[in-house]
Amino acid sequence: MALERTLSIIKPDAVAKNVIGQIYTRFEQAGLKVVAAKMKHLSRAEAEGFYAVHRERPFFNALVEFMISGPVMIQVLEGEGAVLKNRELMGATNPKEAAPGTIRADFADSIDANAVHGSDSLENAAIEIAYFFPATDVYAR
Ligand code: RTP
Ligand code: MG
C-alpha cells in the first residue's frame, strides 16, 4: 500500500461535544499522522465551495447550514492507505448504519450531524487538501 494523504474535518457537532482529542487518538492508533491542522469557523461561501459536488442534492442547504453552525477542526492525515483507512475509522454516513466502534457510531447523532468528514478518493483528497492548506503548511513527518 502507498503512503497517502487525506483531508479530515471534525464537524461542528463533535467540536461542540469536546471530543477532538478522542478522535485524534483514533487516527494515531490507526497509524495516521496529523501533518497539518487548523480550527476554523467556515463562511457560507467556503462551505458551499467545499461541498460543491453536492450542489444539486436535496440535502445541500442543510449540509451547508450545519457546517457553518460552529467551528470545525480541519486536518491532513498521512499514512499507508490513508484515504480508505480514514473512511473505515469514520464508519457509514448514517450513524445508525455505522459499524460498532467507528467514530460515527460512537460520536454522531444523525446523518446531518455525523461528526466527521473524510475524502472519498485519492483524487478528491488532493483537491480538498489544496482547498484548505497551501502546500507549505503541510509538514512531511
Ligand atoms: P462526508 O463527505 O461528510 O465525509 O460524508 P460522506 O462521504 O459519508 O457522505 P456524502 O455522500 O459525501 O454526503 C456529505 C454529507 O451530506 C450529508 N448527507 N445527508 N440526508 C441525506 O440523505 C444526506 N446524505 C448525505 C451527510 O452529513 C454527509 O456527511
Ligand atoms: Mg463525502
Short mmCIF file of C-alpha atoms and ligand atoms in Angstrom, two decimals:
data_model
loop_
_atom_site.label_atom_id
_atom_site.label_comp_id
_atom_site.label_asym_id
_atom_site.label_seq_id
_atom_site.Cartn_x
_atom_site.Cartn_y
_atom_site.Cartn_z
CA MET A 1 0.00 0.00 0.00
CA ALA A 2 1.17 3.50 -0.77
CA LEU A 3 1.77 6.43 1.57
CA GLU A 4 -1.25 8.72 1.10
CA ARG A 5 -2.69 11.95 2.44
CA THR A 6 -6.38 12.58 3.08
CA LEU A 7 -8.46 15.52 4.32
CA SER A 8 -10.36 15.08 7.57
CA ILE A 9 -12.81 17.52 9.17
CA ILE A 10 -14.16 17.18 12.69
CA LYS A 11 -17.61 18.73 12.20
CA PRO A 12 -19.31 21.32 14.48
CA ASP A 13 -21.25 18.70 16.48
CA ALA A 14 -18.11 16.80 17.51
CA VAL A 15 -16.17 20.01 18.25
CA ALA A 16 -19.07 21.13 20.48
CA LYS A 17 -19.01 17.74 22.26
CA ASN A 18 -15.33 18.28 23.13
CA VAL A 19 -14.14 15.04 21.51
CA ILE A 20 -11.39 16.38 19.21
CA GLY A 21 -8.77 14.58 21.31
CA GLN A 22 -10.65 11.28 21.36
CA ILE A 23 -10.96 11.40 17.56
CA TYR A 24 -7.27 12.31 17.12
CA THR A 25 -6.38 9.32 19.32
CA ARG A 26 -8.22 7.03 16.91
CA PHE A 27 -6.25 8.45 13.96
CA GLU A 28 -2.97 7.98 15.84
CA GLN A 29 -3.77 4.46 17.00
CA ALA A 30 -4.55 3.51 13.38
CA GLY A 31 -1.15 4.79 12.26
CA LEU A 32 -2.38 8.03 10.69
CA LYS A 33 -0.24 11.11 11.39
CA VAL A 34 -1.57 14.67 11.59
CA VAL A 35 0.63 16.63 9.13
CA ALA A 36 -1.45 19.86 9.03
CA ALA A 37 -4.29 21.19 11.20
CA LYS A 38 -6.36 24.28 11.91
CA MET A 39 -9.60 25.23 13.64
CA LYS A 40 -11.89 27.41 11.53
CA HIS A 41 -15.44 28.74 11.50
CA LEU A 42 -16.26 28.31 7.81
CA SER A 43 -18.04 31.07 5.91
CA ARG A 44 -21.07 30.10 3.85
CA ALA A 45 -19.03 30.57 0.66
CA GLU A 46 -16.25 28.30 1.96
CA ALA A 47 -18.70 25.54 2.92
CA GLU A 48 -20.59 25.81 -0.38
CA GLY A 49 -17.32 25.65 -2.30
CA PHE A 50 -16.07 22.68 -0.34
CA TYR A 51 -19.27 20.68 -0.91
CA ALA A 52 -19.84 21.96 -4.48
CA VAL A 53 -20.12 18.36 -5.80
CA HIS A 54 -23.35 18.05 -3.75
CA ARG A 55 -24.83 21.37 -5.05
CA GLU A 56 -27.80 19.68 -6.75
CA ARG A 57 -28.55 17.24 -3.92
CA PRO A 58 -31.68 17.78 -1.78
CA PHE A 59 -29.61 17.88 1.43
CA PHE A 60 -27.16 20.56 0.19
CA ASN A 61 -28.65 23.54 2.07
CA ALA A 62 -28.99 21.59 5.32
CA LEU A 63 -25.41 20.37 4.95
CA VAL A 64 -24.05 23.89 4.43
CA GLU A 65 -26.10 25.31 7.33
CA PHE A 66 -24.79 22.59 9.60
CA MET A 67 -21.17 23.02 8.54
CA ILE A 68 -21.27 26.75 9.35
CA SER A 69 -23.12 26.30 12.67
CA GLY A 70 -19.87 26.36 14.66
CA PRO A 71 -16.11 25.95 14.30
CA VAL A 72 -14.65 22.82 12.71
CA MET A 73 -11.24 21.18 13.12
CA ILE A 74 -9.58 20.52 9.77
CA GLN A 75 -6.59 18.22 9.38
CA VAL A 76 -4.47 16.41 6.82
CA LEU A 77 -3.80 12.78 7.77
CA GLU A 78 -0.85 10.87 6.33
CA GLY A 79 -0.24 7.13 6.34
CA GLU A 80 -0.34 3.89 4.38
CA GLY A 81 -3.66 3.77 2.53
CA ALA A 82 -4.80 6.87 4.47
CA VAL A 83 -7.90 7.59 2.36
CA LEU A 84 -9.57 4.20 2.92
CA LYS A 85 -8.19 3.81 6.44
CA ASN A 86 -9.82 7.09 7.50
CA ARG A 87 -13.12 6.11 5.86
CA GLU A 88 -13.04 2.82 7.78
CA LEU A 89 -12.39 4.65 11.07
CA MET A 90 -15.30 7.04 10.29
CA GLY A 91 -17.97 4.42 9.57
CA ALA A 92 -21.07 4.80 7.41
CA THR A 93 -22.53 8.26 6.62
CA ASN A 94 -25.68 7.46 8.62
CA PRO A 95 -24.59 6.69 12.21
CA LYS A 96 -27.48 4.23 12.51
CA GLU A 97 -25.69 2.13 9.88
CA ALA A 98 -22.15 2.71 11.15
CA ALA A 99 -20.27 -0.33 12.44
CA PRO A 100 -19.73 -0.51 16.22
CA GLY A 101 -16.51 1.15 17.31
CA THR A 102 -16.39 3.60 14.42
CA ILE A 103 -16.22 7.36 15.02
CA ARG A 104 -19.73 7.93 13.70
CA ALA A 105 -21.21 5.06 15.70
CA ASP A 106 -19.69 6.49 18.88
CA PHE A 107 -19.96 10.27 18.39
CA ALA A 108 -22.52 11.10 15.65
CA ASP A 109 -26.17 11.97 16.35
CA SER A 110 -27.73 11.88 12.88
CA ILE A 111 -26.95 11.73 9.16
CA ASP A 112 -26.58 15.54 9.23
CA ALA A 113 -24.66 15.87 12.49
CA ASN A 114 -22.32 12.98 11.71
CA ALA A 115 -19.13 14.08 13.47
CA VAL A 116 -16.54 13.80 10.70
CA HIS A 117 -15.78 14.28 7.03
CA GLY A 118 -13.17 12.29 5.12
CA SER A 119 -12.05 12.45 1.50
CA ASP A 120 -13.59 9.59 -0.52
CA SER A 121 -10.77 9.11 -3.07
CA LEU A 122 -7.10 9.94 -3.53
CA GLU A 123 -8.04 12.35 -6.31
CA ASN A 124 -10.57 14.20 -4.13
CA ALA A 125 -8.12 14.17 -1.21
CA ALA A 126 -5.63 16.21 -3.23
CA ILE A 127 -8.35 18.71 -4.24
CA GLU A 128 -9.71 19.01 -0.68
CA ILE A 129 -6.28 19.37 0.93
CA ALA A 130 -5.41 22.18 -1.50
CA TYR A 131 -8.78 23.85 -0.74
CA PHE A 132 -7.75 24.45 2.89
CA PHE A 133 -3.94 24.25 3.07
CA PRO A 134 -1.19 25.80 0.94
CA ALA A 135 1.49 23.15 0.26
CA THR A 136 3.90 24.97 2.59
CA ASP A 137 1.51 24.38 5.54
CA VAL A 138 1.57 20.57 5.19
CA TYR A 139 4.53 19.04 7.00
CA ALA A 140 6.34 15.85 6.00
CA ARG A 141 6.92 13.71 9.10
P1 RTP B 1 -18.58 13.41 4.13
O1 RTP B 1 -18.46 13.87 2.70
O2 RTP B 1 -19.09 14.49 5.06
O3 RTP B 1 -17.32 12.76 4.62
O4 RTP B 1 -19.67 12.25 4.23
P2 RTP B 1 -19.87 11.01 3.27
O5 RTP B 1 -18.81 10.97 2.21
O6 RTP B 1 -20.01 9.81 4.14
O7 RTP B 1 -21.28 11.35 2.61
P3 RTP B 1 -21.62 12.21 1.29
O8 RTP B 1 -22.49 11.38 0.42
O9 RTP B 1 -20.37 12.79 0.71
O10 RTP B 1 -22.52 13.37 1.89
C1 RTP B 1 -21.94 14.50 2.50
C2 RTP B 1 -22.69 14.81 3.77
O11 RTP B 1 -24.02 15.22 3.45
C3 RTP B 1 -24.91 14.74 4.43
N1 RTP B 1 -25.91 13.87 3.82
N2 RTP B 1 -27.17 13.93 4.12
N3 RTP B 1 -29.96 13.47 4.25
C4 RTP B 1 -29.21 12.73 3.43
O12 RTP B 1 -29.65 11.87 2.73
C5 RTP B 1 -27.80 13.00 3.39
N4 RTP B 1 -26.92 12.37 2.65
C6 RTP B 1 -25.72 12.92 2.92
C7 RTP B 1 -24.14 13.96 5.44
O13 RTP B 1 -23.90 14.78 6.57
C8 RTP B 1 -22.85 13.64 4.72
O14 RTP B 1 -21.79 13.50 5.63
MG MG B 2 -18.36 12.63 1.00
#
